[in-house]
mmCIF file of N, CA and C in Angstrom:
data_model
loop_
_atom_site.group_PDB
_atom_site.id
_atom_site.type_symbol
_atom_site.label_atom_id
_atom_site.label_comp_id
_atom_site.label_asym_id
_atom_site.label_seq_id
_atom_site.Cartn_x
_atom_site.Cartn_y
_atom_site.Cartn_z
ATOM 1 N N MET A 1 -162.347 -30.111 87.341
ATOM 2 C CA MET A 1 -162.358 -31.434 87.926
ATOM 3 C C MET A 1 -163.715 -31.746 88.563
ATOM 4 N N PHE A 2 -164.388 -30.721 89.048
ATOM 5 C CA PHE A 2 -165.690 -30.910 89.679
ATOM 6 C C PHE A 2 -166.722 -31.420 88.677
ATOM 7 N N LYS A 3 -166.694 -30.885 87.455
ATOM 8 C CA LYS A 3 -167.635 -31.320 86.423
ATOM 9 C C LYS A 3 -167.402 -32.778 86.033
ATOM 10 N N VAL A 4 -166.158 -33.172 85.966
ATOM 11 C CA VAL A 4 -165.831 -34.552 85.613
ATOM 12 C C VAL A 4 -166.332 -35.503 86.697
ATOM 13 N N THR A 5 -166.100 -35.152 87.937
ATOM 14 C CA THR A 5 -166.561 -35.981 89.052
ATOM 15 C C THR A 5 -168.072 -36.062 89.084
ATOM 16 N N LEU A 6 -168.723 -34.943 88.883
ATOM 17 C CA LEU A 6 -170.185 -34.912 88.901
ATOM 18 C C LEU A 6 -170.776 -35.722 87.743
ATOM 19 N N THR A 7 -170.195 -35.594 86.569
ATOM 20 C CA THR A 7 -170.665 -36.359 85.419
ATOM 21 C C THR A 7 -170.438 -37.854 85.623
ATOM 22 N N THR A 8 -169.306 -38.219 86.182
ATOM 23 C CA THR A 8 -169.026 -39.629 86.451
ATOM 24 C C THR A 8 -170.021 -40.201 87.452
ATOM 25 N N LEU A 9 -170.300 -39.472 88.514
ATOM 26 C CA LEU A 9 -171.285 -39.932 89.498
ATOM 27 C C LEU A 9 -172.679 -40.010 88.902
ATOM 28 N N PHE A 10 -173.021 -39.052 88.056
ATOM 29 C CA PHE A 10 -174.317 -39.042 87.381
ATOM 30 C C PHE A 10 -174.464 -40.266 86.488
ATOM 31 N N TYR A 11 -173.414 -40.609 85.761
ATOM 32 C CA TYR A 11 -173.443 -41.770 84.869
ATOM 33 C C TYR A 11 -173.495 -43.073 85.665
ATOM 34 N N LEU A 12 -172.701 -43.183 86.706
ATOM 35 C CA LEU A 12 -172.703 -44.405 87.516
ATOM 36 C C LEU A 12 -174.042 -44.599 88.231
ATOM 37 N N ALA A 13 -174.658 -43.507 88.662
ATOM 38 C CA ALA A 13 -175.983 -43.608 89.281
ATOM 39 C C ALA A 13 -177.022 -44.056 88.266
ATOM 40 N N SER A 14 -176.894 -43.627 87.021
ATOM 41 C CA SER A 14 -177.838 -44.077 85.995
ATOM 42 C C SER A 14 -177.664 -45.563 85.701
ATOM 43 N N CYS A 15 -176.441 -46.050 85.763
ATOM 44 C CA CYS A 15 -176.208 -47.494 85.597
ATOM 45 C C CYS A 15 -176.812 -48.264 86.765
ATOM 46 N N ALA A 16 -176.725 -47.701 87.966
ATOM 47 C CA ALA A 16 -177.337 -48.333 89.141
ATOM 48 C C ALA A 16 -178.854 -48.337 89.024
ATOM 49 N N VAL A 17 -179.440 -47.305 88.420
ATOM 50 C CA VAL A 17 -180.889 -47.269 88.208
ATOM 51 C C VAL A 17 -181.318 -48.383 87.269
ATOM 52 N N LEU A 18 -180.553 -48.639 86.228
ATOM 53 C CA LEU A 18 -180.873 -49.743 85.320
ATOM 54 C C LEU A 18 -180.811 -51.087 86.040
ATOM 55 N N PHE A 19 -179.802 -51.272 86.852
ATOM 56 C CA PHE A 19 -179.689 -52.518 87.605
ATOM 57 C C PHE A 19 -180.834 -52.651 88.606
ATOM 58 N N ALA A 20 -181.185 -51.565 89.272
ATOM 59 C CA ALA A 20 -182.283 -51.593 90.245
ATOM 60 C C ALA A 20 -183.622 -51.823 89.566
ATOM 61 N N ALA A 21 -183.813 -51.263 88.385
ATOM 62 C CA ALA A 21 -185.071 -51.465 87.654
ATOM 63 C C ALA A 21 -185.245 -52.933 87.294
ATOM 64 N N HIS A 22 -184.175 -53.577 86.859
ATOM 65 C CA HIS A 22 -184.253 -55.007 86.567
ATOM 66 C C HIS A 22 -184.535 -55.804 87.834
ATOM 67 N N THR A 23 -183.882 -55.460 88.930
ATOM 68 C CA THR A 23 -184.082 -56.170 90.187
ATOM 69 C C THR A 23 -185.514 -56.036 90.675
ATOM 70 N N ILE A 24 -186.070 -54.842 90.586
ATOM 71 C CA ILE A 24 -187.449 -54.613 91.031
ATOM 72 C C ILE A 24 -188.431 -55.347 90.131
ATOM 73 N N ALA A 25 -188.237 -55.255 88.830
ATOM 74 C CA ALA A 25 -189.155 -55.919 87.891
ATOM 75 C C ALA A 25 -189.123 -57.431 88.057
ATOM 76 N N SER A 26 -187.947 -57.998 88.188
ATOM 77 C CA SER A 26 -187.874 -59.452 88.363
ATOM 78 C C SER A 26 -188.359 -59.867 89.744
ATOM 79 N N GLY A 27 -188.184 -59.013 90.743
ATOM 80 C CA GLY A 27 -188.703 -59.303 92.075
ATOM 81 C C GLY A 27 -190.220 -59.295 92.121
ATOM 82 N N VAL A 28 -190.832 -58.342 91.437
ATOM 83 C CA VAL A 28 -192.293 -58.293 91.362
ATOM 84 C C VAL A 28 -192.818 -59.507 90.618
ATOM 85 N N LEU A 29 -192.160 -59.880 89.540
ATOM 86 C CA LEU A 29 -192.589 -61.043 88.766
ATOM 87 C C LEU A 29 -192.400 -62.332 89.560
ATOM 88 N N ALA A 30 -191.369 -62.388 90.410
ATOM 89 C CA ALA A 30 -191.172 -63.574 91.247
ATOM 90 C C ALA A 30 -192.183 -63.615 92.396
ATOM 91 N N SER A 31 -192.563 -62.456 92.912
ATOM 92 C CA SER A 31 -193.527 -62.411 94.014
ATOM 93 C C SER A 31 -194.937 -62.742 93.553
ATOM 94 N N TYR A 32 -195.305 -62.200 92.424
ATOM 95 C CA TYR A 32 -196.612 -62.470 91.827
ATOM 96 C C TYR A 32 -196.381 -63.354 90.612
ATOM 97 N N SER A 33 -197.391 -63.964 90.124
ATOM 98 C CA SER A 33 -197.226 -64.737 88.890
ATOM 99 C C SER A 33 -197.496 -63.835 87.694
ATOM 100 N N SER A 34 -197.147 -64.299 86.523
ATOM 101 C CA SER A 34 -197.396 -63.494 85.325
ATOM 102 C C SER A 34 -198.884 -63.455 84.981
ATOM 103 N N ALA A 35 -199.675 -64.304 85.630
ATOM 104 C CA ALA A 35 -201.128 -64.301 85.415
ATOM 105 C C ALA A 35 -201.855 -63.398 86.410
ATOM 106 N N TYR A 36 -201.114 -62.659 87.224
ATOM 107 C CA TYR A 36 -201.727 -61.797 88.238
ATOM 108 C C TYR A 36 -202.683 -60.758 87.664
ATOM 109 N N PRO A 37 -202.333 -60.047 86.589
ATOM 110 C CA PRO A 37 -203.291 -59.050 86.073
ATOM 111 C C PRO A 37 -204.624 -59.667 85.643
ATOM 112 N N ALA A 38 -204.601 -60.862 85.105
ATOM 113 C CA ALA A 38 -205.840 -61.509 84.674
ATOM 114 C C ALA A 38 -206.631 -62.055 85.855
ATOM 115 N N SER A 39 -205.982 -62.267 86.996
ATOM 116 C CA SER A 39 -206.680 -62.815 88.157
ATOM 117 C C SER A 39 -207.562 -61.787 88.855
ATOM 118 N N LEU A 40 -207.388 -60.526 88.546
ATOM 119 C CA LEU A 40 -208.185 -59.482 89.187
ATOM 120 C C LEU A 40 -209.560 -59.319 88.555
ATOM 121 N N GLY A 41 -209.765 -59.863 87.410
ATOM 122 C CA GLY A 41 -211.055 -59.743 86.747
ATOM 123 C C GLY A 41 -210.989 -60.304 85.344
ATOM 124 N N SER A 42 -212.108 -60.261 84.692
ATOM 125 C CA SER A 42 -212.167 -60.835 83.351
ATOM 126 C C SER A 42 -211.561 -59.922 82.293
ATOM 127 N N HIS A 43 -211.401 -58.648 82.609
ATOM 128 C CA HIS A 43 -210.862 -57.686 81.642
ATOM 129 C C HIS A 43 -209.397 -57.405 81.967
ATOM 130 N N ALA A 44 -208.500 -57.980 81.212
ATOM 131 C CA ALA A 44 -207.077 -57.683 81.368
ATOM 132 C C ALA A 44 -206.680 -56.738 80.244
ATOM 133 N N PRO A 45 -206.253 -55.524 80.581
ATOM 134 C CA PRO A 45 -205.867 -54.573 79.528
ATOM 135 C C PRO A 45 -204.672 -55.079 78.715
ATOM 136 N N ALA A 46 -204.635 -54.661 77.474
ATOM 137 C CA ALA A 46 -203.547 -55.076 76.577
ATOM 138 C C ALA A 46 -202.202 -54.546 77.065
ATOM 139 N N PHE A 47 -202.216 -53.379 77.707
ATOM 140 C CA PHE A 47 -200.967 -52.832 78.222
ATOM 141 C C PHE A 47 -200.415 -53.700 79.346
ATOM 142 N N SER A 48 -201.294 -54.365 80.088
ATOM 143 C CA SER A 48 -200.837 -55.259 81.152
ATOM 144 C C SER A 48 -200.090 -56.456 80.575
ATOM 145 N N VAL A 49 -200.557 -56.955 79.450
ATOM 146 C CA VAL A 49 -199.859 -58.054 78.786
ATOM 147 C C VAL A 49 -198.486 -57.594 78.317
ATOM 148 N N THR A 50 -198.420 -56.384 77.802
ATOM 149 C CA THR A 50 -197.141 -55.818 77.378
ATOM 150 C C THR A 50 -196.220 -55.605 78.575
ATOM 151 N N ALA A 51 -196.777 -55.146 79.688
ATOM 152 C CA ALA A 51 -195.972 -54.932 80.894
ATOM 153 C C ALA A 51 -195.404 -56.246 81.411
ATOM 154 N N VAL A 52 -196.185 -57.306 81.361
ATOM 155 C CA VAL A 52 -195.687 -58.614 81.798
ATOM 156 C C VAL A 52 -194.560 -59.086 80.883
ATOM 157 N N SER A 53 -194.700 -58.873 79.586
ATOM 158 C CA SER A 53 -193.618 -59.279 78.678
ATOM 159 C C SER A 53 -192.369 -58.424 78.889
ATOM 160 N N LEU A 54 -192.536 -57.142 79.226
ATOM 161 C CA LEU A 54 -191.381 -56.300 79.552
ATOM 162 C C LEU A 54 -190.701 -56.786 80.822
ATOM 163 N N MET A 55 -191.514 -57.197 81.802
ATOM 164 C CA MET A 55 -190.944 -57.681 83.056
ATOM 165 C C MET A 55 -190.185 -58.986 82.846
ATOM 166 N N GLN A 56 -190.699 -59.844 81.988
ATOM 167 C CA GLN A 56 -190.015 -61.108 81.718
ATOM 168 C C GLN A 56 -188.716 -60.889 80.952
ATOM 169 N N ASN A 57 -188.647 -59.833 80.182
ATOM 170 C CA ASN A 57 -187.444 -59.521 79.401
ATOM 171 C C ASN A 57 -186.676 -58.339 79.961
ATOM 172 N N SER A 58 -186.838 -58.061 81.249
ATOM 173 C CA SER A 58 -186.176 -56.894 81.831
ATOM 174 C C SER A 58 -184.660 -57.040 81.845
ATOM 175 N N ALA A 59 -184.155 -58.260 81.929
ATOM 176 C CA ALA A 59 -182.703 -58.443 81.895
ATOM 177 C C ALA A 59 -182.142 -58.025 80.538
ATOM 178 N N TRP A 60 -182.815 -58.436 79.466
ATOM 179 C CA TRP A 60 -182.367 -58.037 78.128
ATOM 180 C C TRP A 60 -182.456 -56.528 77.950
ATOM 181 N N LEU A 61 -183.544 -55.951 78.425
ATOM 182 C CA LEU A 61 -183.751 -54.516 78.264
ATOM 183 C C LEU A 61 -182.730 -53.712 79.054
ATOM 184 N N CYS A 62 -182.598 -54.010 80.333
ATOM 185 C CA CYS A 62 -181.714 -53.212 81.193
ATOM 186 C C CYS A 62 -180.236 -53.460 80.911
ATOM 187 N N PHE A 63 -179.854 -54.729 80.828
ATOM 188 C CA PHE A 63 -178.441 -55.013 80.610
ATOM 189 C C PHE A 63 -178.014 -54.719 79.182
ATOM 190 N N GLY A 64 -178.937 -54.809 78.237
ATOM 191 C CA GLY A 64 -178.640 -54.389 76.870
ATOM 192 C C GLY A 64 -178.411 -52.884 76.789
ATOM 193 N N ALA A 65 -179.280 -52.131 77.465
ATOM 194 C CA ALA A 65 -179.097 -50.674 77.505
ATOM 195 C C ALA A 65 -177.812 -50.313 78.238
ATOM 196 N N LEU A 66 -177.502 -51.046 79.290
ATOM 197 C CA LEU A 66 -176.275 -50.791 80.041
ATOM 198 C C LEU A 66 -175.039 -51.100 79.206
ATOM 199 N N LEU A 67 -175.071 -52.199 78.467
ATOM 200 C CA LEU A 67 -173.937 -52.566 77.622
ATOM 201 C C LEU A 67 -173.740 -51.563 76.486
ATOM 202 N N MET A 68 -174.835 -51.184 75.841
ATOM 203 C CA MET A 68 -174.728 -50.194 74.759
ATOM 204 C C MET A 68 -174.259 -48.845 75.288
ATOM 205 N N SER A 69 -174.752 -48.470 76.446
ATOM 206 C CA SER A 69 -174.356 -47.202 77.041
ATOM 207 C C SER A 69 -172.872 -47.202 77.401
ATOM 208 N N ALA A 70 -172.397 -48.295 77.961
ATOM 209 C CA ALA A 70 -170.979 -48.376 78.313
ATOM 210 C C ALA A 70 -170.101 -48.359 77.060
ATOM 211 N N ALA A 71 -170.540 -49.040 76.015
ATOM 212 C CA ALA A 71 -169.764 -49.036 74.772
ATOM 213 C C ALA A 71 -169.723 -47.640 74.152
ATOM 214 N N LEU A 72 -170.878 -46.974 74.142
ATOM 215 C CA LEU A 72 -170.912 -45.619 73.579
ATOM 216 C C LEU A 72 -170.134 -44.626 74.443
ATOM 217 N N ALA A 73 -170.151 -44.814 75.761
ATOM 218 C CA ALA A 73 -169.363 -43.938 76.639
ATOM 219 C C ALA A 73 -167.875 -44.128 76.382
ATOM 220 N N LEU A 74 -167.465 -45.357 76.175
ATOM 221 C CA LEU A 74 -166.061 -45.627 75.885
ATOM 222 C C LEU A 74 -165.652 -45.017 74.553
ATOM 223 N N VAL A 75 -166.495 -45.172 73.544
ATOM 224 C CA VAL A 75 -166.206 -44.569 72.239
ATOM 225 C C VAL A 75 -166.145 -43.050 72.363
ATOM 226 N N THR A 76 -167.061 -42.483 73.133
ATOM 227 C CA THR A 76 -167.071 -41.036 73.326
ATOM 228 C C THR A 76 -165.801 -40.566 74.012
ATOM 229 N N LEU A 77 -165.385 -41.269 75.041
ATOM 230 C CA LEU A 77 -164.184 -40.859 75.763
ATOM 231 C C LEU A 77 -162.928 -40.988 74.909
ATOM 232 N N LEU A 78 -162.924 -41.949 73.995
ATOM 233 C CA LEU A 78 -161.746 -42.128 73.143
ATOM 234 C C LEU A 78 -161.754 -41.223 71.919
ATOM 235 N N ARG A 79 -162.914 -40.869 71.417
ATOM 236 C CA ARG A 79 -163.006 -40.142 70.153
ATOM 237 C C ARG A 79 -163.237 -38.642 70.286
ATOM 238 N N ALA A 80 -163.941 -38.207 71.308
ATOM 239 C CA ALA A 80 -164.280 -36.786 71.420
ATOM 240 C C ALA A 80 -163.017 -35.963 71.676
ATOM 241 N N LYS A 81 -163.003 -34.796 71.074
ATOM 242 C CA LYS A 81 -161.803 -33.956 71.163
ATOM 243 C C LYS A 81 -161.778 -33.118 72.447
ATOM 244 N N SER A 82 -162.851 -32.387 72.683
ATOM 245 C CA SER A 82 -162.831 -31.473 73.825
ATOM 246 C C SER A 82 -163.419 -32.135 75.067
ATOM 247 N N ARG A 83 -163.029 -31.617 76.198
ATOM 248 C CA ARG A 83 -163.507 -32.131 77.474
ATOM 249 C C ARG A 83 -164.992 -31.890 77.660
ATOM 250 N N GLU A 84 -165.463 -30.729 77.229
ATOM 251 C CA GLU A 84 -166.881 -30.401 77.359
ATOM 252 C C GLU A 84 -167.741 -31.312 76.510
ATOM 253 N N SER A 85 -167.240 -31.678 75.343
ATOM 254 C CA SER A 85 -167.967 -32.596 74.468
ATOM 255 C C SER A 85 -168.086 -33.980 75.121
ATOM 256 N N LYS A 86 -167.023 -34.438 75.736
ATOM 257 C CA LYS A 86 -167.060 -35.727 76.426
ATOM 258 C C LYS A 86 -168.080 -35.702 77.558
ATOM 259 N N LEU A 87 -168.061 -34.637 78.336
ATOM 260 C CA LEU A 87 -168.992 -34.520 79.455
ATOM 261 C C LEU A 87 -170.438 -34.470 78.969
ATOM 262 N N TYR A 88 -170.662 -33.752 77.876
ATOM 263 C CA TYR A 88 -172.010 -33.644 77.331
ATOM 264 C C TYR A 88 -172.540 -34.997 76.888
ATOM 265 N N TRP A 89 -171.743 -35.747 76.136
ATOM 266 C CA TRP A 89 -172.227 -37.017 75.598
ATOM 267 C C TRP A 89 -172.373 -38.086 76.675
ATOM 268 N N VAL A 90 -171.505 -38.103 77.663
ATOM 269 C CA VAL A 90 -171.655 -39.063 78.756
ATOM 270 C C VAL A 90 -172.895 -38.716 79.588
ATOM 271 N N SER A 91 -173.148 -37.439 79.784
ATOM 272 C CA SER A 91 -174.369 -37.029 80.486
ATOM 273 C C SER A 91 -175.614 -37.383 79.688
ATOM 274 N N SER A 92 -175.541 -37.261 78.385
ATOM 275 C CA SER A 92 -176.678 -37.652 77.534
ATOM 276 C C SER A 92 -176.943 -39.148 77.619
ATOM 277 N N LEU A 93 -175.892 -39.943 77.668
ATOM 278 C CA LEU A 93 -176.066 -41.385 77.837
ATOM 279 C C LEU A 93 -176.677 -41.714 79.194
ATOM 280 N N ALA A 94 -176.288 -40.968 80.211
ATOM 281 C CA ALA A 94 -176.872 -41.181 81.541
ATOM 282 C C ALA A 94 -178.367 -40.859 81.536
ATOM 283 N N ILE A 95 -178.750 -39.838 80.821
ATOM 284 C CA ILE A 95 -180.166 -39.479 80.739
ATOM 285 C C ILE A 95 -180.958 -40.578 80.032
ATOM 286 N N VAL A 96 -180.393 -41.149 78.991
ATOM 287 C CA VAL A 96 -181.062 -42.264 78.302
ATOM 288 C C VAL A 96 -181.206 -43.453 79.256
ATOM 289 N N ASN A 97 -180.177 -43.725 80.057
ATOM 290 C CA ASN A 97 -180.262 -44.818 81.032
ATOM 291 C C ASN A 97 -181.387 -44.573 82.035
ATOM 292 N N TYR A 98 -181.488 -43.339 82.516
ATOM 293 C CA TYR A 98 -182.569 -43.010 83.456
ATOM 294 C C TYR A 98 -183.937 -43.210 82.805
ATOM 295 N N HIS A 99 -184.067 -42.807 81.563
ATOM 296 C CA HIS A 99 -185.354 -42.956 80.883
ATOM 297 C C HIS A 99 -185.740 -44.422 80.694
ATOM 298 N N VAL A 100 -184.794 -45.267 80.357
ATOM 299 C CA VAL A 100 -185.092 -46.701 80.199
ATOM 300 C C VAL A 100 -185.527 -47.291 81.533
ATOM 301 N N GLY A 101 -184.833 -46.959 82.612
ATOM 302 C CA GLY A 101 -185.194 -47.470 83.932
ATOM 303 C C GLY A 101 -186.549 -46.983 84.407
ATOM 304 N N VAL A 102 -186.825 -45.712 84.204
ATOM 305 C CA VAL A 102 -188.118 -45.155 84.629
ATOM 306 C C VAL A 102 -189.249 -45.704 83.765
ATOM 307 N N PHE A 103 -188.997 -45.922 82.485
ATOM 308 C CA PHE A 103 -190.014 -46.521 81.619
ATOM 309 C C PHE A 103 -190.375 -47.921 82.096
ATOM 310 N N LEU A 104 -189.377 -48.727 82.428
ATOM 311 C CA LEU A 104 -189.641 -50.081 82.900
ATOM 312 C C LEU A 104 -190.394 -50.065 84.217
ATOM 313 N N LEU A 105 -189.969 -49.229 85.152
ATOM 314 C CA LEU A 105 -190.660 -49.166 86.441
ATOM 315 C C LEU A 105 -192.073 -48.609 86.302
ATOM 316 N N GLY A 106 -192.270 -47.666 85.406
ATOM 317 C CA GLY A 106 -193.620 -47.150 85.148
ATOM 318 C C GLY A 106 -194.517 -48.198 84.529
ATOM 319 N N ALA A 107 -193.966 -48.989 83.613
ATOM 320 C CA ALA A 107 -194.755 -50.057 83.004
ATOM 321 C C ALA A 107 -195.132 -51.103 84.036
ATOM 322 N N VAL A 108 -194.236 -51.384 84.969
ATOM 323 C CA VAL A 108 -194.543 -52.336 86.035
ATOM 324 C C VAL A 108 -195.648 -51.787 86.925
ATOM 325 N N ALA A 109 -195.511 -50.549 87.333
ATOM 326 C CA ALA A 109 -196.504 -49.971 88.250
ATOM 327 C C ALA A 109 -197.871 -49.824 87.600
ATOM 328 N N VAL A 110 -197.895 -49.265 86.415
ATOM 329 C CA VAL A 110 -199.181 -49.000 85.763
ATOM 330 C C VAL A 110 -199.769 -50.269 85.165
ATOM 331 N N GLY A 111 -198.974 -51.011 84.430
ATOM 332 C CA GLY A 111 -199.498 -52.165 83.719
ATOM 333 C C GLY A 111 -199.753 -53.380 84.575
ATOM 334 N N PHE A 112 -199.044 -53.485 85.682
ATOM 335 C CA PHE A 112 -199.180 -54.685 86.506
ATOM 336 C C PHE A 112 -200.101 -54.467 87.697
ATOM 337 N N PHE A 113 -200.176 -53.234 88.195
ATOM 338 C CA PHE A 113 -200.972 -52.993 89.397
ATOM 339 C C PHE A 113 -202.173 -52.080 89.163
ATOM 340 N N VAL A 114 -201.977 -50.950 88.507
ATOM 341 C CA VAL A 114 -203.038 -49.955 88.409
ATOM 342 C C VAL A 114 -204.112 -50.339 87.388
ATOM 343 N N LEU A 115 -203.721 -50.602 86.148
ATOM 344 C CA LEU A 115 -204.695 -50.882 85.098
ATOM 345 C C LEU A 115 -205.552 -52.116 85.341
ATOM 346 N N PRO A 116 -205.012 -53.237 85.815
ATOM 347 C CA PRO A 116 -205.898 -54.381 86.077
ATOM 348 C C PRO A 116 -206.942 -54.095 87.154
ATOM 349 N N LYS A 117 -206.562 -53.331 88.180
ATOM 350 C CA LYS A 117 -207.546 -52.990 89.222
ATOM 351 C C LYS A 117 -208.605 -52.045 88.699
ATOM 352 N N LEU A 118 -208.202 -51.117 87.835
ATOM 353 C CA LEU A 118 -209.189 -50.221 87.229
ATOM 354 C C LEU A 118 -210.114 -50.976 86.292
ATOM 355 N N ALA A 119 -209.561 -51.909 85.521
ATOM 356 C CA ALA A 119 -210.389 -52.667 84.582
ATOM 357 C C ALA A 119 -211.365 -53.595 85.304
ATOM 358 N N SER A 120 -210.947 -54.133 86.440
ATOM 359 C CA SER A 120 -211.823 -55.035 87.168
ATOM 360 C C SER A 120 -212.903 -54.282 87.934
ATOM 361 N N SER A 121 -212.707 -52.990 88.151
ATOM 362 C CA SER A 121 -213.723 -52.214 88.883
ATOM 363 C C SER A 121 -214.879 -51.791 87.976
ATOM 364 N N PHE A 122 -214.702 -51.883 86.667
ATOM 365 C CA PHE A 122 -215.784 -51.486 85.751
ATOM 366 C C PHE A 122 -216.591 -52.664 85.321
#
């Protein structure tokens, strides 16, 4: 029972990370404008443009990953035979959720704040 509880908490925390990543990305985009990376200098890195487009589409990215993850978790819980197999696949889905959230937050941090300042310093 301990493994089931731990896996459930791990999965729910990964869903919360996806929701928080969207909230942070949209909050940063609301606080600054999408032209912020270009305002720091004449050289706006291409990754910054990609980061801004990721931030504008963070709802699709995060909630799409959350919806697919929930659907796959449901299929796993209904189709998998053994308990260990269910726990393994739900934990794997949680890891994918964490990776999507960390990727979005990393793109926001690096592409929106770090790279434009580095490009403007040269």
